[in-house]
Coordinates of C-alpha atoms in Angstrom, one line a residue:
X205 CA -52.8 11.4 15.5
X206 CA -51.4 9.2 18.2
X207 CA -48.2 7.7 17.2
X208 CA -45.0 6.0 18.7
X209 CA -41.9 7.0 17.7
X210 CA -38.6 6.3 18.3
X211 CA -36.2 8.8 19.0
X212 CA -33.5 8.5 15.9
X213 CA -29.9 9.2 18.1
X214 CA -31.2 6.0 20.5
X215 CA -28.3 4.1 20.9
X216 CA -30.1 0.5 21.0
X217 CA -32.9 -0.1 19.0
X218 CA -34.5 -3.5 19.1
X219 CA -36.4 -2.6 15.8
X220 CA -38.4 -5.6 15.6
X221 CA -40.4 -4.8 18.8
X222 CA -41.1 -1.4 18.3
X223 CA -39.2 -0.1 21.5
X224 CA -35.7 1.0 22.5
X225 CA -33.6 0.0 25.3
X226 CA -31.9 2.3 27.8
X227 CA -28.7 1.5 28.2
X228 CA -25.1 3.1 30.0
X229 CA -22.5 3.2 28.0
X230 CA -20.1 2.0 30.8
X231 CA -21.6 -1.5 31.1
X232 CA -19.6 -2.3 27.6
X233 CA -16.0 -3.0 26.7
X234 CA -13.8 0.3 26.7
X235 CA -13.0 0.6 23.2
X236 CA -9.4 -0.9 22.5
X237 CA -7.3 1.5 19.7
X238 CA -5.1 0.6 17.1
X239 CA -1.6 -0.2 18.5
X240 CA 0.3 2.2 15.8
X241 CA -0.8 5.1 13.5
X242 CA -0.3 4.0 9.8
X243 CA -0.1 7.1 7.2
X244 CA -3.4 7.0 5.1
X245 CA -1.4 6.2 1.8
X246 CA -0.3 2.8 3.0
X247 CA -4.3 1.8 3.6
X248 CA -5.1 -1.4 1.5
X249 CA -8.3 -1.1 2.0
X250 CA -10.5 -4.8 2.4
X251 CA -14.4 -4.6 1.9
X252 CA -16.4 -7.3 4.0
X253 CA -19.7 -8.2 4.9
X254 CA -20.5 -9.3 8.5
X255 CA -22.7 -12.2 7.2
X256 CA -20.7 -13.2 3.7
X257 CA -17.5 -14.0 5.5
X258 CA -18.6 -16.9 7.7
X259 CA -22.0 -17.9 7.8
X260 CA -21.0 -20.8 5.6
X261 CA -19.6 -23.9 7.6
X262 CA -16.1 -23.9 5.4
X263 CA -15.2 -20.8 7.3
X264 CA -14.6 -23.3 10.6
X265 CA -15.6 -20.6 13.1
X266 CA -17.9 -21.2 16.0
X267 CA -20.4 -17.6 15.4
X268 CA -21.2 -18.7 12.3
X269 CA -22.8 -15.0 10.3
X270 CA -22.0 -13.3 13.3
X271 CA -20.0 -9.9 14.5
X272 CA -18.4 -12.3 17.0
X273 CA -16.6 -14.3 14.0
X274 CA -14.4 -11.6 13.5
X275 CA -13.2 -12.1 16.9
X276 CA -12.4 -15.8 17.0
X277 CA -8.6 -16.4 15.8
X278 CA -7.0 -19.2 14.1
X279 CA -9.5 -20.7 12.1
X280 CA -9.4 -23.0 9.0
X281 CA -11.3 -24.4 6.3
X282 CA -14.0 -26.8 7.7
X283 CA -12.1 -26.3 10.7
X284 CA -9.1 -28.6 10.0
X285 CA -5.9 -26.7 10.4
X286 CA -4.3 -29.7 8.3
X287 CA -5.9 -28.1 5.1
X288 CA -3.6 -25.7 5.6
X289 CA -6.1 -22.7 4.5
X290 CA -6.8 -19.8 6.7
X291 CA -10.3 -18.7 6.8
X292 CA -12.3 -15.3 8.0
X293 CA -10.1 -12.6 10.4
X294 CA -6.8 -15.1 9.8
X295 CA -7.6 -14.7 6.0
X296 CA -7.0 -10.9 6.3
X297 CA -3.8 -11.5 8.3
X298 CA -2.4 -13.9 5.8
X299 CA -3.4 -11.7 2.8
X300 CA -1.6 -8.5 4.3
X301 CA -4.7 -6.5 3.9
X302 CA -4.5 -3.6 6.7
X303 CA -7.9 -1.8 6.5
X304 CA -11.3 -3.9 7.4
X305 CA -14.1 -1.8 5.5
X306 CA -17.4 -3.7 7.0
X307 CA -20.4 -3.1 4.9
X308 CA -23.5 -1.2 6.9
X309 CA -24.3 -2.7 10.6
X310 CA -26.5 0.3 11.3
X311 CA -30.1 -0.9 12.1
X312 CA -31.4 -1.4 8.7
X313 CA -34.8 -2.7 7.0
X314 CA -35.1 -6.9 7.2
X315 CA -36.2 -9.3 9.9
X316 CA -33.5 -10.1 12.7
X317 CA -35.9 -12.2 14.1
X318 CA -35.4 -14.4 10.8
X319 CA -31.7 -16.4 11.2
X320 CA -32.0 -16.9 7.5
X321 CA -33.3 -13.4 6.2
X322 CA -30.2 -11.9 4.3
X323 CA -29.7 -8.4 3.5
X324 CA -26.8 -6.1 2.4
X325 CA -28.3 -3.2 4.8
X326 CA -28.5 0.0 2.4
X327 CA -31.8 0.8 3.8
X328 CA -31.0 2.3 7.2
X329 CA -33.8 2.5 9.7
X330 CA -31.9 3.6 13.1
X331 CA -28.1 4.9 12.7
X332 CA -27.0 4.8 16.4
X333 CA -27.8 1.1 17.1
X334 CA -26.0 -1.9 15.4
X335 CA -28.2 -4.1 13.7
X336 CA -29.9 -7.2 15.4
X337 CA -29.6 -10.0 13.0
X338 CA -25.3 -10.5 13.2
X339 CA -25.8 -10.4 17.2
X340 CA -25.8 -13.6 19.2
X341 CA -29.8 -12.5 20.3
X342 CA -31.7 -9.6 18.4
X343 CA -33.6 -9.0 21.7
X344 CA -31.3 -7.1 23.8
X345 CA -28.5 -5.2 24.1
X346 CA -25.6 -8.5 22.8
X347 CA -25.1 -6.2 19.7
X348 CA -23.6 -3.3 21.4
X349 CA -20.9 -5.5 23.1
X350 CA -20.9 -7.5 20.5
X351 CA -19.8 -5.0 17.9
X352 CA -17.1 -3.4 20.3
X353 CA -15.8 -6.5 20.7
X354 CA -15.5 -7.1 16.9
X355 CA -13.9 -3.9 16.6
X356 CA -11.6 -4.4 19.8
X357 CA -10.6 -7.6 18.1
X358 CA -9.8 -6.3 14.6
X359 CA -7.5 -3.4 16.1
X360 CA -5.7 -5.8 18.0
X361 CA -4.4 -7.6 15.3
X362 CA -3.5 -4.2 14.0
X363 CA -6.6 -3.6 11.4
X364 CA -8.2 0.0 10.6
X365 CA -11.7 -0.5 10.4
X366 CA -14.0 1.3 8.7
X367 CA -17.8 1.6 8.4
X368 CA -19.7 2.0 5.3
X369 CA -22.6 4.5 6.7
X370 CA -25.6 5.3 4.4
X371 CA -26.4 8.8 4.9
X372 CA -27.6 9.6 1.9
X373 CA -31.6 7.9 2.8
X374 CA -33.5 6.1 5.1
X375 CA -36.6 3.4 5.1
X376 CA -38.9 5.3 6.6
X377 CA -41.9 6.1 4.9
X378 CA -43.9 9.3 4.6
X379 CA -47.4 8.0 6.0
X380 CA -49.3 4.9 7.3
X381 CA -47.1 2.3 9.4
X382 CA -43.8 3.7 7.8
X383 CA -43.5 6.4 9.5
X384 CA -41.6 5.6 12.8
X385 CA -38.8 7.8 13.5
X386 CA -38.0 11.4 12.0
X387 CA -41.5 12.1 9.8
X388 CA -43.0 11.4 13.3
X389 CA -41.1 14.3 15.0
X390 CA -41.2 16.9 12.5
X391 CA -42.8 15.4 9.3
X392 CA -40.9 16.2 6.2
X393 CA -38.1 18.8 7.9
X394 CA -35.4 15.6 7.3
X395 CA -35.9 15.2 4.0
X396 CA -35.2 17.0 0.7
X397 CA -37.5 18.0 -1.7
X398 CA -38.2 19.1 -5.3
X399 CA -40.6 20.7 -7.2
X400 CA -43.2 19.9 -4.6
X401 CA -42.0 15.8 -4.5
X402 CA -40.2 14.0 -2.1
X403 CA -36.8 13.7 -4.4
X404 CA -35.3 10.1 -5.0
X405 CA -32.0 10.6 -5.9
X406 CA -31.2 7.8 -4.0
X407 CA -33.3 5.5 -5.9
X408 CA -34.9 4.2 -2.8
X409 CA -37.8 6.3 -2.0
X410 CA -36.6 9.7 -0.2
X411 CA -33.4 12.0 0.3
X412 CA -31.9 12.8 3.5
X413 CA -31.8 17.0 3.7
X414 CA -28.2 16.7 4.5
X415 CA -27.9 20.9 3.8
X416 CA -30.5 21.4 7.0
X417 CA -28.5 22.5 9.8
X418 CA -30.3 19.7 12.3
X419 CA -30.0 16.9 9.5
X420 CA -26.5 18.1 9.0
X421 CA -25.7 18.1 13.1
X422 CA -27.1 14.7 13.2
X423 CA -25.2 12.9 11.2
X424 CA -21.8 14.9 12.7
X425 CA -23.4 13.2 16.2
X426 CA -23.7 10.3 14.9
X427 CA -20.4 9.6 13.1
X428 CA -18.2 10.9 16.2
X429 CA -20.6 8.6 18.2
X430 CA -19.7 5.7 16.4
X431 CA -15.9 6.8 16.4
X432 CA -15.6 7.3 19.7
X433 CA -17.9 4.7 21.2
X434 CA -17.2 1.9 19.1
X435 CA -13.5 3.1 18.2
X436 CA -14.4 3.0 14.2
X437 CA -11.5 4.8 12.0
X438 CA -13.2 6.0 9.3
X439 CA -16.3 5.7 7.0
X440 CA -17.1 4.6 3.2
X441 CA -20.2 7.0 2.6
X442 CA -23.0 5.5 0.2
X443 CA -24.2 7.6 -2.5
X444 CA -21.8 10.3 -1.1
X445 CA -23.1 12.5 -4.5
X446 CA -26.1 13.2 -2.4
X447 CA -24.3 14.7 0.6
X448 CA -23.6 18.0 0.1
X449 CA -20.5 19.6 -0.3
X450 CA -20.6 21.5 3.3
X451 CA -21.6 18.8 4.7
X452 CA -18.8 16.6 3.8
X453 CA -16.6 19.5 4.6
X454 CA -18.4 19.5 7.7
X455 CA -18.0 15.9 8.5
X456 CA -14.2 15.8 7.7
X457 CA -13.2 18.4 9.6
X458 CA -15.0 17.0 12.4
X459 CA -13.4 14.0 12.8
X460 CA -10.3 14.8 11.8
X461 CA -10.4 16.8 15.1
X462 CA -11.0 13.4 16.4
X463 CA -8.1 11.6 15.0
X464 CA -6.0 13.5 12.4
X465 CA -5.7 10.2 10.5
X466 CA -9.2 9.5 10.4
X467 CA -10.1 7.9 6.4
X468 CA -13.2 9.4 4.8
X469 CA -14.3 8.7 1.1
X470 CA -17.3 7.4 -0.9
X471 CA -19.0 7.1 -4.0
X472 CA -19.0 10.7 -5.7
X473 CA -22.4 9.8 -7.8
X474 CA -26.3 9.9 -7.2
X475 CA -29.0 7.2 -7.8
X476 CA -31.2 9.8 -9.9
X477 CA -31.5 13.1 -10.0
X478 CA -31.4 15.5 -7.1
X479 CA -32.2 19.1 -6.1
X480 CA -28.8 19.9 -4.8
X481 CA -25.0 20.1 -6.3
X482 CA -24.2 16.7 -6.1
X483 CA -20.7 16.1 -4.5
X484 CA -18.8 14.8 -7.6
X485 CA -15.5 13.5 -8.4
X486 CA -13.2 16.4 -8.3
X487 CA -15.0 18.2 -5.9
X488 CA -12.6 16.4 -2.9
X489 CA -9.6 18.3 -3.8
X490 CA -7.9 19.3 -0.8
X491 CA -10.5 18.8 1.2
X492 CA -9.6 15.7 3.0
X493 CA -11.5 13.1 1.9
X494 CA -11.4 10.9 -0.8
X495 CA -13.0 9.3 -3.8
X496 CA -13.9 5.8 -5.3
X497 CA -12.8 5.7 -8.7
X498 CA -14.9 4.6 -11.2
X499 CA -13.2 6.1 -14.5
X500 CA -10.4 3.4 -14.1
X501 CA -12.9 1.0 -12.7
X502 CA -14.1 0.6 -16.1
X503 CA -11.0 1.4 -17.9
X504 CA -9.6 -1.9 -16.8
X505 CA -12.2 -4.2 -17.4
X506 CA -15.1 -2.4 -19.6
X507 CA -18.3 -0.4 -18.0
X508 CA -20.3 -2.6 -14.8
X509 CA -23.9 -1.7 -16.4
X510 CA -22.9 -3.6 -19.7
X511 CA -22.0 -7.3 -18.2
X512 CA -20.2 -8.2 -22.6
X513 CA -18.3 -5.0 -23.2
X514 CA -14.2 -5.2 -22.6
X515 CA -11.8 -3.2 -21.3
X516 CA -8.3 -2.8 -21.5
X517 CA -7.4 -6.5 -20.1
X518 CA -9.7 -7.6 -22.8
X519 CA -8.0 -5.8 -25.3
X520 CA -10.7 -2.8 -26.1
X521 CA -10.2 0.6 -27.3
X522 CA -6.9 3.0 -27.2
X523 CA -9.4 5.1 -25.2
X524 CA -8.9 2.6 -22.4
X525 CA -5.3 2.7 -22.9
X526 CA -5.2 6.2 -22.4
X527 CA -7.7 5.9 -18.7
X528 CA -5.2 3.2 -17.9
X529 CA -2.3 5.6 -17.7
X530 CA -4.4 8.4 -15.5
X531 CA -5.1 5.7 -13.4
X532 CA -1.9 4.5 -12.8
X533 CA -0.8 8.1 -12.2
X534 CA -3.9 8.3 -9.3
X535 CA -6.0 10.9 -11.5
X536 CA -3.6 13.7 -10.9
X537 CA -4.3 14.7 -14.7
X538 CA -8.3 14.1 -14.6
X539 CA -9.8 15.1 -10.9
X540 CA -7.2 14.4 -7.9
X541 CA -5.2 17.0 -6.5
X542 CA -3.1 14.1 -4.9
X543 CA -2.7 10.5 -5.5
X544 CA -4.5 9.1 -2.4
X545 CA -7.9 11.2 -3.8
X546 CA -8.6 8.1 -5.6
X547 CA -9.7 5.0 -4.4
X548 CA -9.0 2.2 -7.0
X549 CA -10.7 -1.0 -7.4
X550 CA -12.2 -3.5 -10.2
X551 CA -14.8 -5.1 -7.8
X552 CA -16.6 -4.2 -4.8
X553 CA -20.0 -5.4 -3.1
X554 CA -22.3 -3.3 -6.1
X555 CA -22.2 -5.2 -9.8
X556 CA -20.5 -8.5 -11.3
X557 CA -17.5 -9.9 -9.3
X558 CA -14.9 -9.7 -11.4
X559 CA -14.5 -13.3 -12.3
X560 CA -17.8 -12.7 -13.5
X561 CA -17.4 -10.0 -15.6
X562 CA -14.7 -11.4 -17.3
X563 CA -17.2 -14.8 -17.8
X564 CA -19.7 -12.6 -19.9
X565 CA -17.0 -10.6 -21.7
X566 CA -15.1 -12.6 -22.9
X567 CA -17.6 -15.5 -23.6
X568 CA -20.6 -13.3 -25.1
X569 CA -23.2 -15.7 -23.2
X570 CA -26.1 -14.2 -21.5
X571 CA -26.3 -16.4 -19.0
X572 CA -23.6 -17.8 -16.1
X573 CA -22.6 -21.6 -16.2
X574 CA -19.6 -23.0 -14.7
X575 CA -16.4 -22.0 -17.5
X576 CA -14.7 -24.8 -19.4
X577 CA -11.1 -25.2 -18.7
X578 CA -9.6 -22.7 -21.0
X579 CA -11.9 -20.0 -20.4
X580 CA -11.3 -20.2 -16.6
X581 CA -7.2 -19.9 -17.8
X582 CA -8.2 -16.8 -19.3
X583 CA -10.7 -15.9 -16.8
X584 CA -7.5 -16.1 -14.4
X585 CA -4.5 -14.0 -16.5
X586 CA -6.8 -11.7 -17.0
X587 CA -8.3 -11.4 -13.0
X588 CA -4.4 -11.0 -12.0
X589 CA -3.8 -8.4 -14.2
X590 CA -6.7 -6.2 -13.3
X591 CA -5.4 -6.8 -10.0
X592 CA -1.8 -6.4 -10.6
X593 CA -2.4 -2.8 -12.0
X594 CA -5.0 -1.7 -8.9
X595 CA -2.0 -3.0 -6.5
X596 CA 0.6 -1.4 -8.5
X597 CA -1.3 1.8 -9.1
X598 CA -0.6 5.5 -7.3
X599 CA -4.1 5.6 -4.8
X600 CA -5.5 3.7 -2.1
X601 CA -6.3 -0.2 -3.6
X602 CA -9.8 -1.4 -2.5
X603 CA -10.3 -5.0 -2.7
X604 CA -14.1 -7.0 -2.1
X605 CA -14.2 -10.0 0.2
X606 CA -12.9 -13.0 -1.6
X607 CA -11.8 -11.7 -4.9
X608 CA -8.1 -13.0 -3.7
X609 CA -10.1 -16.1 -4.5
X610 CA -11.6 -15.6 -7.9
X611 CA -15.3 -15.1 -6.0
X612 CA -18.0 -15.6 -8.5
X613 CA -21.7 -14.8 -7.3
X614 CA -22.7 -16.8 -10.2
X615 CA -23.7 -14.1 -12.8
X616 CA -25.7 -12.3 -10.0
X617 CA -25.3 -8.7 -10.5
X618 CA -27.1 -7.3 -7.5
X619 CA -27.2 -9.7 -4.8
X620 CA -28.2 -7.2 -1.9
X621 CA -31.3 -10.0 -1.2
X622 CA -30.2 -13.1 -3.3
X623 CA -29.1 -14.9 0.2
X624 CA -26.5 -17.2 1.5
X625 CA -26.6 -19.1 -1.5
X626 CA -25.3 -16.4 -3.9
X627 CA -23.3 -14.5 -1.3
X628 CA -21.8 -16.8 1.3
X629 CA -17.9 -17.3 0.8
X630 CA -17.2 -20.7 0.3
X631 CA -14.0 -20.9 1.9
X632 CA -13.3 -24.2 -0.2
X633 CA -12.8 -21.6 -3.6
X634 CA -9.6 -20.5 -1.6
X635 CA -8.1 -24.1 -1.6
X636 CA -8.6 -24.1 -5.2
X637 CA -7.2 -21.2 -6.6
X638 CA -4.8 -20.8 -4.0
X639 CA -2.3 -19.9 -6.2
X640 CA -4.4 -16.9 -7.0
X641 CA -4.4 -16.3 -3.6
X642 CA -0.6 -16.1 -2.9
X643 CA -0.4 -13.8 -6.4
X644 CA -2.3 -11.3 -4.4
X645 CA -0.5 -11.8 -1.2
X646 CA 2.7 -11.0 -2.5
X647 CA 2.0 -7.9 -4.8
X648 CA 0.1 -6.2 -1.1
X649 CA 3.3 -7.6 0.8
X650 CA 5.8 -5.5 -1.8
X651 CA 3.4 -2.8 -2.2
X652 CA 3.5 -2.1 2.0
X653 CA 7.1 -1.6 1.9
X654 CA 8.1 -0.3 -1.3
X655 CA 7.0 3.8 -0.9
X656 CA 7.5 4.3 -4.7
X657 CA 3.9 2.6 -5.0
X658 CA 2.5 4.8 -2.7
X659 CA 3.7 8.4 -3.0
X660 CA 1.2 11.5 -1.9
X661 CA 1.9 14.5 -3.6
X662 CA 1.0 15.3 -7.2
X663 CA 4.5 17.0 -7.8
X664 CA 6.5 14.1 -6.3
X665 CA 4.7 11.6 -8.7
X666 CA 5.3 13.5 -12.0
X667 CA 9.4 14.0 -10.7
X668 CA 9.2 10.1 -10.1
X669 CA 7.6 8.4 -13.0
X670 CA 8.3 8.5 -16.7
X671 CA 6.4 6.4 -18.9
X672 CA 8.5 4.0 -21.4
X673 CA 6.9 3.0 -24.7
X674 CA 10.1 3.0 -26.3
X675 CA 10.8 -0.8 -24.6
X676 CA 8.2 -2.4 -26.5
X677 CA 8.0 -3.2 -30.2
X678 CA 6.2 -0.9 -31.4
X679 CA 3.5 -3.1 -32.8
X680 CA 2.3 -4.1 -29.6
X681 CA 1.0 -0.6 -29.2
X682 CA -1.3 -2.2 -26.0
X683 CA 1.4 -2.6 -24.0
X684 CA 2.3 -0.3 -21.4
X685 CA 5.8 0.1 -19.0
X686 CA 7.1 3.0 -16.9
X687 CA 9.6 3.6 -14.7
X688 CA 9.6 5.0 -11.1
X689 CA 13.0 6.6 -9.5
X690 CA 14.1 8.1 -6.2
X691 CA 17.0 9.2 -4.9
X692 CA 17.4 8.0 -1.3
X693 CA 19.9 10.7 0.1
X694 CA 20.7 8.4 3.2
X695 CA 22.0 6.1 1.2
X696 CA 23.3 7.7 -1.8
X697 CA 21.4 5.1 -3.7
X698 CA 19.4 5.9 -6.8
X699 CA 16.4 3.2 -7.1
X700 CA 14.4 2.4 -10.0
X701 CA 11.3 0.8 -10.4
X702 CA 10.4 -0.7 -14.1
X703 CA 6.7 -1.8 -14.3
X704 CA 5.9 -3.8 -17.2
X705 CA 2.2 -4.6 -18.6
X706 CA 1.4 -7.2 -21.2
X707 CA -2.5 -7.3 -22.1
X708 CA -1.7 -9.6 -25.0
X709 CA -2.3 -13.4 -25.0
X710 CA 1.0 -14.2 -25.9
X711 CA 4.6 -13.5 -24.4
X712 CA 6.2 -9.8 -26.2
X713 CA 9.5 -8.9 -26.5
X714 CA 11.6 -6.1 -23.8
X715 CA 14.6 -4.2 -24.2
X716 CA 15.1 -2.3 -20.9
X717 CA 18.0 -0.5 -23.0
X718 CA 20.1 -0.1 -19.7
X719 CA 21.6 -3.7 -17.7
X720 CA 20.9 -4.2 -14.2
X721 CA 17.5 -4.8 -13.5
X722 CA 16.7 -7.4 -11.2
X723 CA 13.3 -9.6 -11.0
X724 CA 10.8 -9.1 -8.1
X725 CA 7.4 -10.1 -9.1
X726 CA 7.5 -12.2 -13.0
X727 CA 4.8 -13.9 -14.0
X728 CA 3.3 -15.9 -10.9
X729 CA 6.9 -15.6 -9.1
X730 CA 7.5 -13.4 -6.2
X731 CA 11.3 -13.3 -5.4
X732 CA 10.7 -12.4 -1.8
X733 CA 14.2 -13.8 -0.7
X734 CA 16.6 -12.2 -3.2
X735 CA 16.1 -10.4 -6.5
X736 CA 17.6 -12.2 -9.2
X737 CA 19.1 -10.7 -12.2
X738 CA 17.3 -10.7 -15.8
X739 CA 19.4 -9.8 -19.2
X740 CA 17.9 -6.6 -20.9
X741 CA 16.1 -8.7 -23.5
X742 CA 13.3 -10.7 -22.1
X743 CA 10.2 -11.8 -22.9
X744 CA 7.2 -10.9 -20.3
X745 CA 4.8 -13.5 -20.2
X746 CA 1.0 -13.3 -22.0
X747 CA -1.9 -10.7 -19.8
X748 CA 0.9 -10.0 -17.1
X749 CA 2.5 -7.5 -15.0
X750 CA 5.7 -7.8 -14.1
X751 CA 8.5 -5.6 -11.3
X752 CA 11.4 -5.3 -11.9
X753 CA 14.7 -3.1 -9.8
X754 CA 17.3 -1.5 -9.9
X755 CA 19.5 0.1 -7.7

């Protein structure tokens, strides 16, 4: 058979065409790297999509869907800087938000020569070239600068940025037309079998043999190439369940020889069933790399599959109540051997946004339609509590693009080809609940300075915390408060934390049973210029968190 392939570690693939393009790696940018280290447990971690973030006309930048919006600075809703509301890569800055995780840019199945073709890009074709379609022209080498400059742009306002890679399968096909790249070099030896099938634990067609020494050295190349090329500082991994253990081991060790802070984690699940060991939660301990954490996940706001069913801000279930507490304690009791194992988060790209979640669970209707006025009011008390316990939680906080916001994709649960329509952040939703907004911005600004909320070792969170009950009537057996202490010896000062949680739709009686706490965060207030004093006896307002210290 005479077919073209195309070699898979090419480094600019101009897919639609067929061909690739030679290119010297010296033409581009040298790679600019971040100013400062930053310890991995301080990463509040910021999931974006190159496209979603400005390719509607609100988001006032000039690139409009583009890898070069994330280099243009200043820009404002509509463009007006009298609105007052800071769109795109100024957003991030405002928000406080210090790691970029940009879903995939590798080449990936869809049309770049279509402006409007819209795609999340989980179904990889080339893994060494950025993708076409978020370059200023899909015909030529633009992406490669393109995307260095992005990155250059992002470290210079002080951002990690990570990539979410997808490892795990490709697009190709196994005959015919699809096969264009590795079945066309050594048919089948990429991919993993079972029982005589091609296996689909992925759920999208094929496996990637990750165990195979070649497949295994590949994707090793291939990471460190886009670390040290494009200056990347870590990857989300995709079904990361069908990567083998060694592998991951592998990969970790790898790049950590790179850069010893380098952030690796992903999603310790399959698509379907597999062959291999999957890598599952738990089986990251002390290895170096980390794990999304979907036990609290659902804890918080009831299971993603089942749009109705309620959580713990809904009120659901001591079984929740229980998941809440390991969560809070970064699943040192369940499957992390430290506290920054787990990646915490009520929303990313995958499922309901959160605002629309909460829509269908508390509501019961099957279908979305835009909430009367006091279902959005409970819609909103109960989106900043989720919220308030990821951002008060031991682990590393994840948080989707424009959930600071209230985003809503309008009861679309997977949108990975629903288009701009569905996925485009309307940049006017900020203005609206930018009260919202400024919730979230303060809890990230106190949680970056305040190292009780993010401490690393299992031992030094169980010395630290102590969970308090005892300050709640004991008929409102849903709430939850604990305390976290340290002893600074430079200053001889003992500080205490109290952190107080009321999932009930009504304001509940406190007795701290000791004076001197101080307010930092009640209610929608943020005392950011001085802490002032509250009496033991309070009561903490309905579906809130509240901070309070002492020293």
């Amino acid at each position: 058979i005479n077919r073209n392939v195309l070699d898979p570690y090419a480094k600019c693939v101009i897919a639609d065409t067929g061909r690739c393009m030679i290119t010297d790696t010296s033409d581009y940018p040298d790679k600019i790297p971040l100013k400062d280290r930053f310890n991995i447990n301080k990463s509040i971690i910021y999931e974006i999509h190159v496209r979603d973030i400005s390719i509607d006309k609100s988001s006032g930048v000039k690139n409009n869907g583009k890898y070069l919006a994330l280099t243009e600075n200043d820009t404002w809703l509509n463009g007006d800087e009298n609105s007052g509301i800071k769109t795109v890569k100024s957003h991030l800055k405002e928000l406080g938000v210090n790691t970029v995780q940009i879903m995939p840019i590798q080449d990936f199945e869809n049309d770049e020569k279509d402006p409007n073709h819209y795609n999340w890009g989980y179904m990889p074709r080339f893994f060494n070239t950025p993708d076409g379609s978020y370059a200023s022209d899909w015909r030529n080498d633009s992406k490669i600068r393109e995307t260095k400059e992005m990155v250059n742009s992002l470290h210079a306002d002080g951002f990690r940025v990570i990539l979410d890679v997808v490892y795990n399968h490709t697009s190709e096909g196994f005959s015919g037309n699809g096969i264009y790249s590795f079945n066309g070099l050594v048919p089948f030896f990429y991919y993993r079998f079972g029982n005589g099938h091609i296996s689909n634990g992925s759920g999208c067609g094929n496996e990637l043999r990750t165990e195979s020494r070649m497949v295994r050295k590949f994707i090793v190349d291939s990471l460190k190439y886009w670390m040290e090329f494009y200056g990347f500082d870590g990857f989300r991994f995709d079904l990361m369940g069908l990567i083998d253990l060694q592998t991951m081991e592998t990969i970790t060790d790898e790049l950590k020889s790179i850069s010893p802070d380098v952030l690796v984690y992903g999603e310790p699940w399959t698509g379907g069933l597999t062959p291999i060991q999957p890598t599952y939660k738990g089986m990251q301990k002390n290895k170096g790399f980390f794990v999304f954490n979907d036990e609290y996940r659902d804890a918080i706001k009831g299971a993603v599959f089942n749009k109705k069913e309620k959580g713990f801000v809904q009120m659901a279930g001591h079984h929740n109540y229980d998941k809440i507490i390991q969560g809070i304690l970064g699943s040192i009791n369940t499957f992390a051997a430290s506290p920054i194992e787990s990646l915490n988060y009520v929303e990313v790209h995958d499922n309901n946004t959160l605002f629309d979640k909460l829509y269908f669970s508390i509501t019961g209707n099957e279908n979305f339609s835009e909430p009367a006025h006091d279902v959005e009011f409970k819609i909103e008390l109960m989106h900043r509590l989720c919220n308030f316990l990821i951002l008060t939680s031991q682990g590393i906080p994840v948080l989707h693009l424009g959930q600071d916001f209230m985003r809503t994709k309008f009861g679309v649960e997977n949108s990975y080809n629903s288009g701009d329509n569905i996925n485009k952040i309307d940049w006017n939703r900020k203005s609206r609940f930018n009260k919202i907004f400024n919730y979230y911005k303060s809890i990230i600004e106190f949680r970056k300075t305040h190292p009780l909320l993010t401490l690393t070792s299992e031992s030094g969170l169980r010395d630290a915390i102590e969970f308090r009950r005892d300050i709640f009537d004991g008929h409102y057996e849903f709430c939850l408060a604990y305390m976290l202490e340290h002893y600074n010896l430079d200053s001889n000062i003992t500080e205490k934390l109290l952190i107080l949680i009321n999932p009930y739709d009504k304001p509940i009686k406190v007795d701290t049973k000791e004076d001197g706490f101080k307010k930092i965060l009640f209610g929608l207030d943020y005392f950011r210029n001085g802490y002032p004093d509250i009496d033991r006896h309070f009561e903490i307002p309905q579906t809130s968190g509240c901070i309070l210290i002492k020293t």
